[in-house]
Coordinates of C-alpha atoms in Angstrom, one line a residue:
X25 CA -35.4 -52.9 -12.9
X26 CA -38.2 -54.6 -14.4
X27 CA -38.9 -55.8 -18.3
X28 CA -40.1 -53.4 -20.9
X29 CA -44.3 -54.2 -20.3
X30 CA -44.3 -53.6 -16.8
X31 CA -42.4 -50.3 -17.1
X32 CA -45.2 -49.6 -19.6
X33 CA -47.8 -50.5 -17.5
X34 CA -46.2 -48.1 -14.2
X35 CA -46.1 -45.3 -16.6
X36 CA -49.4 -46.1 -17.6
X37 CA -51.3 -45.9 -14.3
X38 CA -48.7 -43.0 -13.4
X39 CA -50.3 -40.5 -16.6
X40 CA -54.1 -41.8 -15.4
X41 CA -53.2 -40.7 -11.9
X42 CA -52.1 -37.6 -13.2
X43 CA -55.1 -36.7 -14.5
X44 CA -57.5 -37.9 -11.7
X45 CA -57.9 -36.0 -8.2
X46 CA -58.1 -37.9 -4.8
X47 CA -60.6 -40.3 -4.1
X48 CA -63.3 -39.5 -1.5
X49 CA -63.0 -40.4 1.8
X50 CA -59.5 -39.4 2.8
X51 CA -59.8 -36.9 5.2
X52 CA -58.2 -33.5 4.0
X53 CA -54.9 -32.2 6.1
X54 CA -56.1 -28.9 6.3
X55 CA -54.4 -26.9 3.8
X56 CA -51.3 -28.8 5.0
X57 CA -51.0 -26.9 8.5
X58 CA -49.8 -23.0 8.8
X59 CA -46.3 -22.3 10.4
X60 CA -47.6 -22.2 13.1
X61 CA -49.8 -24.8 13.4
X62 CA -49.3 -27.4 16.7
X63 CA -49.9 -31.0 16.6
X64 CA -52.6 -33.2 17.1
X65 CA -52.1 -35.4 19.6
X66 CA -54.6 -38.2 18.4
X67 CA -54.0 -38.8 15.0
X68 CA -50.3 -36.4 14.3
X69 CA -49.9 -32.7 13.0
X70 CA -53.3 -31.2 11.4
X71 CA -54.5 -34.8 12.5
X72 CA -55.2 -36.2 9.0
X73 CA -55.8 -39.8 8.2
X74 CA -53.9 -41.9 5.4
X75 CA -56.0 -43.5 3.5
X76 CA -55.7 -45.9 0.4
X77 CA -57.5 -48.9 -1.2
X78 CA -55.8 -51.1 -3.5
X79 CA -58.1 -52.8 -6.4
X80 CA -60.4 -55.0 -5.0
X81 CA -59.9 -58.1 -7.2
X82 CA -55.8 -57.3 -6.7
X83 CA -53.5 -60.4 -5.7
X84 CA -52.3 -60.5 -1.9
X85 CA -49.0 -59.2 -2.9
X86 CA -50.5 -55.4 -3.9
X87 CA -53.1 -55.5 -1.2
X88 CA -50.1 -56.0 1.1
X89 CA -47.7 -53.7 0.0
X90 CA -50.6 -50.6 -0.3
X91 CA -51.3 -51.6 2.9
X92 CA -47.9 -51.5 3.6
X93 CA -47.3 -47.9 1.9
X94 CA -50.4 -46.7 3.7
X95 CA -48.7 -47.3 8.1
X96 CA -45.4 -46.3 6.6
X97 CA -46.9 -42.7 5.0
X98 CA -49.5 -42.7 8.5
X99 CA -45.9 -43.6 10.4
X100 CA -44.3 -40.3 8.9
X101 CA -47.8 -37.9 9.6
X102 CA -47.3 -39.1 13.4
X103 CA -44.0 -38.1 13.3
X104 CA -44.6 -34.8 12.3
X105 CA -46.9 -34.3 15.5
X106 CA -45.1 -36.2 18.4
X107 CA -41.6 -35.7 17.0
X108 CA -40.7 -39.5 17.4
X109 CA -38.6 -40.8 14.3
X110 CA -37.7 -43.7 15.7
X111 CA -41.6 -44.6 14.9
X112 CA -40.4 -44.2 11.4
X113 CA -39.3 -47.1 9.7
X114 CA -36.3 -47.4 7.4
X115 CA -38.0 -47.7 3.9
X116 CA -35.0 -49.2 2.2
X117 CA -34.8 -51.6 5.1
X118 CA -38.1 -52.2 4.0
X119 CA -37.8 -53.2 1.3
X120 CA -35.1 -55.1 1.3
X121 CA -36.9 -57.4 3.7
X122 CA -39.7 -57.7 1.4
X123 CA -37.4 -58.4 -1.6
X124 CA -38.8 -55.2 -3.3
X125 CA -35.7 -53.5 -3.1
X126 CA -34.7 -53.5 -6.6
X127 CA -36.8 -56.2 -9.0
X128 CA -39.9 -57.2 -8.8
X129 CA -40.6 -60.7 -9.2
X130 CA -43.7 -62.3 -11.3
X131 CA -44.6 -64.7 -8.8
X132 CA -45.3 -62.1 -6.0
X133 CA -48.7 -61.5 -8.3
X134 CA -49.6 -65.3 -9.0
X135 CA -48.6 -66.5 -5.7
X136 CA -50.5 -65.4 -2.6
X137 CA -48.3 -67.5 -0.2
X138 CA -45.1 -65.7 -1.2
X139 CA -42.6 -65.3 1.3
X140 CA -42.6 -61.1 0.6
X141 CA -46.3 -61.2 1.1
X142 CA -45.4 -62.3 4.6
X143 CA -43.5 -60.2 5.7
X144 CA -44.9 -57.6 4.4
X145 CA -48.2 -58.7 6.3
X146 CA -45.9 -59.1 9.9
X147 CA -44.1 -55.4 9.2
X148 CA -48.0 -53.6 8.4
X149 CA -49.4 -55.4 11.5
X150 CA -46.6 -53.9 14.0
X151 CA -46.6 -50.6 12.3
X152 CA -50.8 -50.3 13.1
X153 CA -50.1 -51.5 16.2
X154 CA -47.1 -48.7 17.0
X155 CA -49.8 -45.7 15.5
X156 CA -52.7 -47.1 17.7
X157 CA -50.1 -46.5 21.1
X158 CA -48.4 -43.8 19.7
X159 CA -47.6 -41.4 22.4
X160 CA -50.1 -38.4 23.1
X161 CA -47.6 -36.4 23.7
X162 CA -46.7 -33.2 20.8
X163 CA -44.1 -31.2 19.8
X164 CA -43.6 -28.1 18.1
X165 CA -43.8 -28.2 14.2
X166 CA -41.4 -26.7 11.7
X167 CA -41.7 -25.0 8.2
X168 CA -39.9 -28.0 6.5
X169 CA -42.6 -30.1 8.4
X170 CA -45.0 -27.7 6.3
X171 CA -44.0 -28.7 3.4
X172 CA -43.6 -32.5 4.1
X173 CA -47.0 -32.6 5.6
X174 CA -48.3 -31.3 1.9
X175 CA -45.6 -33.5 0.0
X176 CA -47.6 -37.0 1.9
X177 CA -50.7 -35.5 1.2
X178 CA -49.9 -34.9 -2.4
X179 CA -48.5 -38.4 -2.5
X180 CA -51.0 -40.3 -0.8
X181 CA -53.8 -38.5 -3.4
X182 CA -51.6 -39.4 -6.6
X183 CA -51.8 -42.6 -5.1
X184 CA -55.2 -43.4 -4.4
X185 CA -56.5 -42.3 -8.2
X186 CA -53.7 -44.6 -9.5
X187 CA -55.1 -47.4 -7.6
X188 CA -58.6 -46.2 -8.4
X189 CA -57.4 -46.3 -12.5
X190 CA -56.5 -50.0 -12.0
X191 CA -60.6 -50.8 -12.1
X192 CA -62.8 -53.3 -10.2
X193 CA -62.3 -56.1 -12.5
X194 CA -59.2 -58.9 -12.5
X195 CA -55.7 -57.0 -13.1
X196 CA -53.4 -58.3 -15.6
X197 CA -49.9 -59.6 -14.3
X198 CA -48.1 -56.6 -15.6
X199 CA -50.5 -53.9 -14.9
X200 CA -49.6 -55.4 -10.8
X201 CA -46.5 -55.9 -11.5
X202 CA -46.8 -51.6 -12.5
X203 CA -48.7 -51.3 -9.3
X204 CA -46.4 -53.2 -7.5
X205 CA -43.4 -50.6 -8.7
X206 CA -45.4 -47.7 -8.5
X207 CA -45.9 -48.1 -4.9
X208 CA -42.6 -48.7 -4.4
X209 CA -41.3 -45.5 -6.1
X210 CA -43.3 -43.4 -3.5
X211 CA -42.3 -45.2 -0.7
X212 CA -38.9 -44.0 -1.7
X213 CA -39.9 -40.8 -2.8
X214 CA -41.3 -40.0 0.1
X215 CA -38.3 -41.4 2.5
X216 CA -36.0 -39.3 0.7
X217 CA -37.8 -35.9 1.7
X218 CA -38.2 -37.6 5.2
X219 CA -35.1 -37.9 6.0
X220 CA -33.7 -34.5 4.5
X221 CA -36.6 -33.1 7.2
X222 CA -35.9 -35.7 9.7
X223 CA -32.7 -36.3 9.6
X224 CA -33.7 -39.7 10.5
X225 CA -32.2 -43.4 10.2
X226 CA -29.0 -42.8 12.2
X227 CA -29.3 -46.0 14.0
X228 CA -28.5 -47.4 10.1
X229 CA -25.8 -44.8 9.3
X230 CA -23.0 -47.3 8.3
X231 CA -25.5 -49.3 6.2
X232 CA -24.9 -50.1 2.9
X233 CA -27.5 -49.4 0.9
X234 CA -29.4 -52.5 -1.4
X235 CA -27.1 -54.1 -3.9
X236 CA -28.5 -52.7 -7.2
X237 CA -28.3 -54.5 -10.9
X238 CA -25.7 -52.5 -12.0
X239 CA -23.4 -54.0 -9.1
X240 CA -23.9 -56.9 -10.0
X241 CA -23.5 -56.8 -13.6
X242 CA -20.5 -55.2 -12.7
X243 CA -18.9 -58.1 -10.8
X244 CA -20.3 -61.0 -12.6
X245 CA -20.4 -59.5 -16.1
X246 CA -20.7 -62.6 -18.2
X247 CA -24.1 -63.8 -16.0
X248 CA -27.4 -63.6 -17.3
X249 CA -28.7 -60.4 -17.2
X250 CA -32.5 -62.3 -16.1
X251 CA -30.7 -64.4 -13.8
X252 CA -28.9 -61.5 -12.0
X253 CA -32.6 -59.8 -11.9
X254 CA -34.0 -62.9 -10.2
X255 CA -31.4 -63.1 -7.6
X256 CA -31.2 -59.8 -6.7
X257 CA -34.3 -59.0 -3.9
X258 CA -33.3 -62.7 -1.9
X259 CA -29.6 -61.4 -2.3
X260 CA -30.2 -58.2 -0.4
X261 CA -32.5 -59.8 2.1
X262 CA -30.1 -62.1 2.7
X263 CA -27.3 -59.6 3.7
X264 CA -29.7 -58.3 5.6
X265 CA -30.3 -60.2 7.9
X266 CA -27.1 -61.6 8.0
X267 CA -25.6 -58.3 8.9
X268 CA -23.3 -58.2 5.9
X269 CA -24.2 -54.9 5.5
X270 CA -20.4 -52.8 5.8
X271 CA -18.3 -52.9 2.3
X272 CA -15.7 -55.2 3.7
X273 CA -18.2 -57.7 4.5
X274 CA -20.3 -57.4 1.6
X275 CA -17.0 -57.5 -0.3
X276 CA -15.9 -60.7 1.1
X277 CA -19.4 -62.3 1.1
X278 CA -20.1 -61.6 -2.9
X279 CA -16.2 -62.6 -3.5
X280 CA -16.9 -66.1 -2.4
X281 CA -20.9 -66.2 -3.7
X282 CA -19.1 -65.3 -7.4
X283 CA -16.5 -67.8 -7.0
X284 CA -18.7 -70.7 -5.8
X285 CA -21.3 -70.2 -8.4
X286 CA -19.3 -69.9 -10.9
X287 CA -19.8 -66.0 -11.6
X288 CA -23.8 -66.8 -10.3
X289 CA -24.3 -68.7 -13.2
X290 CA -25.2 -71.5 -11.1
X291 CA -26.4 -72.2 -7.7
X292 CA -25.6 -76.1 -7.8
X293 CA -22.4 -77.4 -8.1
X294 CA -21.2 -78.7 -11.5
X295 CA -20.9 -82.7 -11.7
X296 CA -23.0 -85.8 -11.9
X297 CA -23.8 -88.4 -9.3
X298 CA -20.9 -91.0 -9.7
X299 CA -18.4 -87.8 -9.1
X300 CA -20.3 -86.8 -5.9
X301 CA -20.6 -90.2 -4.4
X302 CA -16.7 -90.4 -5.4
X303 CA -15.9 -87.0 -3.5
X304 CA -18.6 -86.8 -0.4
X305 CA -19.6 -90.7 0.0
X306 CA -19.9 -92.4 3.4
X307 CA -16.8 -94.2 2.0
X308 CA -14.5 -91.2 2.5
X309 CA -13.4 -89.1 5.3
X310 CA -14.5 -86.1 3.9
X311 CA -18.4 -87.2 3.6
X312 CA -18.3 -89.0 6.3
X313 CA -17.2 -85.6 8.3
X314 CA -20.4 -84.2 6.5
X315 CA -22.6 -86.2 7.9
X316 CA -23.1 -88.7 4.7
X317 CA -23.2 -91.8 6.6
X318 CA -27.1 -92.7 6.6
X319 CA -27.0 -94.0 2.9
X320 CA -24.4 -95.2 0.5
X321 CA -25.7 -92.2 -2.2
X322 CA -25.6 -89.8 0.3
X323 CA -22.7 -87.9 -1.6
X324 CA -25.1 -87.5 -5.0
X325 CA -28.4 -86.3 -2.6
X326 CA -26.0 -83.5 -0.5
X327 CA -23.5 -82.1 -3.4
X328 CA -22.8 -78.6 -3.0
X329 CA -25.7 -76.1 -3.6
X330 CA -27.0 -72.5 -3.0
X331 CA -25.2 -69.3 -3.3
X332 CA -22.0 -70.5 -0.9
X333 CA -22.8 -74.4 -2.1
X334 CA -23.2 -75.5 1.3
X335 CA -22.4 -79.4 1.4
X336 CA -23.4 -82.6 3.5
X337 CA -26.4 -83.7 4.9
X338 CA -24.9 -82.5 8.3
X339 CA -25.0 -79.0 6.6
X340 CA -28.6 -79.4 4.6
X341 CA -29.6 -80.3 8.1
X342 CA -28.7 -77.3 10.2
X343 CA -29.6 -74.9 7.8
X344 CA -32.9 -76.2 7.0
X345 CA -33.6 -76.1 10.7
X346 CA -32.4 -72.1 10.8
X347 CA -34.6 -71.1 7.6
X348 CA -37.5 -73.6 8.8
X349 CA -37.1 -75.7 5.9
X350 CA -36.6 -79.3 5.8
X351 CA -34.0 -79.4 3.5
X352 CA -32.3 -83.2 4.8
X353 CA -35.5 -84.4 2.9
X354 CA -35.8 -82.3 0.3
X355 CA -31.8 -80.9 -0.5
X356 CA -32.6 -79.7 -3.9
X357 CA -35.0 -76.6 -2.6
X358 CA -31.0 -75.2 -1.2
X359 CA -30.6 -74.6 -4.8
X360 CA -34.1 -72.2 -5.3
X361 CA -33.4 -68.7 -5.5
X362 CA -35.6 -68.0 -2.8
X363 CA -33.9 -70.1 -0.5
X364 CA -29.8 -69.9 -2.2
X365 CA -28.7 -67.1 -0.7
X366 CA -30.6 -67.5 2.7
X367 CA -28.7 -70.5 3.3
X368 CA -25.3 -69.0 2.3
X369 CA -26.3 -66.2 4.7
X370 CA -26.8 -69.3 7.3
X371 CA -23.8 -70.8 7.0
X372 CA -21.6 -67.2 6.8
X373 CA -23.0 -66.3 10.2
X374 CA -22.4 -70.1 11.8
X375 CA -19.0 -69.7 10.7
X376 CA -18.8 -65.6 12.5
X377 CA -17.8 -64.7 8.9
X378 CA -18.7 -61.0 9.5
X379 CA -16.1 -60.6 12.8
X380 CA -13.6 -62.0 9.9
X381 CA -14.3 -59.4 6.9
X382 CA -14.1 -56.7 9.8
X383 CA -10.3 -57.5 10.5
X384 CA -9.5 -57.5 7.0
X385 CA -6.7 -54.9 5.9
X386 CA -7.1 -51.8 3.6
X387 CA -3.7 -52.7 1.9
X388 CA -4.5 -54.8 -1.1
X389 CA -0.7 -56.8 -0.7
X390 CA -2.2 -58.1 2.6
X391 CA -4.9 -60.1 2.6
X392 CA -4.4 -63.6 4.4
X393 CA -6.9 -62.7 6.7
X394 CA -9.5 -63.1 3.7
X395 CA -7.7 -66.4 2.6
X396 CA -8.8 -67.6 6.3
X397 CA -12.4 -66.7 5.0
X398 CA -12.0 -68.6 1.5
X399 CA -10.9 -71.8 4.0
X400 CA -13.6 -71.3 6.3
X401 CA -15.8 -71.9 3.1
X402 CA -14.0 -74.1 0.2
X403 CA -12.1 -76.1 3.2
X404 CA -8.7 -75.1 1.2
X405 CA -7.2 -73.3 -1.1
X406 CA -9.0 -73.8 -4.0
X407 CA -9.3 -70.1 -6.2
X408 CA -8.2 -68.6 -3.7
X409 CA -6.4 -65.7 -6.7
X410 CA -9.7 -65.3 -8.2
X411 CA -11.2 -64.6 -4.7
X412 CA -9.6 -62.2 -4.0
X413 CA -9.8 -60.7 -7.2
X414 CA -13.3 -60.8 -6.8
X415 CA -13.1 -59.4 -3.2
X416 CA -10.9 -56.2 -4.6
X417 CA -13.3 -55.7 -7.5
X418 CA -16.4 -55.8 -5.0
X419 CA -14.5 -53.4 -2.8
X420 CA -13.8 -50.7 -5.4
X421 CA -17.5 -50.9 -6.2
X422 CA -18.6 -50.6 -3.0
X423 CA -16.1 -48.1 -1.4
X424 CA -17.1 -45.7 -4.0
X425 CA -20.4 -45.0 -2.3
X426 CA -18.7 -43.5 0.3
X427 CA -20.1 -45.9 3.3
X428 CA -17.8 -45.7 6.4
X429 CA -16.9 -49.3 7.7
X430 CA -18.0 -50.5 11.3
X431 CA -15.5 -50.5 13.8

């Protein structure tokens, strides 16, 4: 998930958290609440307080996401007292829209404007805001709630003495970067006993779950391995929020993503200037359809780029408006993984892409539904063998978690 140091460095601040109690200052959940304790209608069950700091010199990103970690965990104690999960949310969800999912990127320590420090920002802010109104109303507690009561708790105090190990001076990249993961292995931790208590996140029931590595070293084996871990968190945000989140459309969207990038080992389309102004010039009917009519080089500035290799300034245009980039001005930001597989994600939902991958057959001798899709994209029928070998391939990997497609 991430290189050899920053493993180091989470197991690291994992053995000085081991040997370090809680902090003061959180306040205690009183031995973790009897069978038959009731709930507290101000703060949750045994009406405890989550509490954690993150270094004080830390980078925006770790402030964010312990400040993140802390409403989730204070989310979950409510539930236990007023019995709504829906105040719960999803924590892979989570962190798939923060791009935490499954790598962690360098830049979300050096760069305090980063795009994950957002939203991790926007999601904390509503989750406060839900525990501030949270209902007065309580419900009747459960043994398993017990025991998840303690299981926070016990989290929540490992937590705050690894943070407390991290010191009051200026972190190293990779001692974050440790932080970083660390945090994000409770999170998870902690969902997972949540919803075997809960039985919560049926709402997300048909979900796939976050692309992993594995998957995609598995359908584009000869990429870099570095590369892969780069595009990884923007992949699964982008299907996200997309909605290509069912294995026939994550199928069909990575079939044509591995395709048009070549296996993703590139996100801009092979070929020099003289060759694009050749295909997508004003002078032709297919750039002039693309909206390449402003200058006579507008074929070499509006080539094919991003994960799908959207093309035309018509095209830069529209999806720069969607993402709130100006990418008519500046095209070669569509080729950025942070912004790649956004705009693919753009120009799959324009194009009702999903609606398609949902008609799709089982039957692997009868797929010209998905040769529509390929159209939809490449404008013929250009690969369309290795397409859907790609979408099979995709398919098998997917279906063998055992997700049931949306209607």
């Amino acid at each position: 998930m991430v290189d050899d140091q920053a493993v180091f460095s989470s197991r690291t601040i994992a053995e000085a958290s081991a040997s370090a109690g809680p902090s003061p200052g959180a306040t205690a959940p009183e031995t973790a609440g009897p069978a038959n304790s009731t709930s507290c209608p101000t703060y949750g069950w045994t009406g405890w307080t989550v509490e954690l700091s993150p270094p004080p010199k830390a980078h925006s990103a770790v402030k964010q996401m312990t400040a993140l970690v802390q409403v989730v965990f204070q989310a979950m104690v409510d539930q236990l007292g007023v019995g709504d999960k829906a105040a719960v949310p999803d924590v892979n969800e989570l962190l798939r829209l923060t791009g935490l999912s499954d790598t962690i990127d360098k830049s979300l320590v050096t760069d305090a404007h980063n795009i994950a420090v957002e939203r991790m920002q926007g999601i904390k802010q509503g989750l406060i805001a839900q525990h501030r109104h949270i209902t007065a109303s309580v419900a009747a507690t459960a043994k398993m709630g017990t025991a998840l009561n303690r299981d926070i708790w016990n989290e929540v105090a490992d937590l705050r003495a690894a943070l407390h190990a991290a010191g009051n001076g200026k972190l190293s990249t990779q001692m974050e970067i440790g932080l970083l993961d660390r945090l994000r292995t409770s999170l998870r931790t902690v969902w997972q006993k949540y919803n075997a208590v809960t039985d919560a996140n049926k709402s997300n029931g048909n979900a796939m779950g976050p692309l992993t590595l594995d998957d995609l070293k598995s359908l584009a084996p000869g990429a870099d391995p570095d590369k892969l871990r780069q595009y990884l968190p923007y992949l699964n945000r982008a299907i996200l929020e997309a909605g290509i989140t069912t294995p026939k459309r994550e199928a069909a969207f990575l079939a044509q993503i591995i395709h048009e990038t070549d296996k993703l080992k590139t996100l801009t389309e092979y070929g020099d200037e003289d060759r694009f102004n050749r295909l997508y010039g004003p002078q032709t009917a297919v750039g002039r359809s693309l909206g390449n009519t402003n200058t006579p080089r507008d074929g070499a500035r509006y080539p094919g780029r991003g994960a799908l290799q959207i093309t035309g300034r018509s095209n830069y245009r529209e999806a720069g408006k969607h993402l709130g980039i100006d990418l008519e001005r500046y095209p070669e930001e569509a080729a950025k993984p942070e912004h790649a597989f956004d705009v693919a994600a753009w120009y799959w939902t324009e194009h009702d892409l999903n609606a398609a991958a949902d008609q799709l057959p089982d039957d692997p001798d009868k797929l010209g539904r998905f040769d529509a899709i390929s159209r939809e994209i490449n404008g013929g029928s250009n690969g369309a063998a290795e397409r859907r070998e790609y979408y099979l391939k995709a398919r098998d990997r997917l279906d063998g978690r055992d997700v049931p497609d949306a209607d």
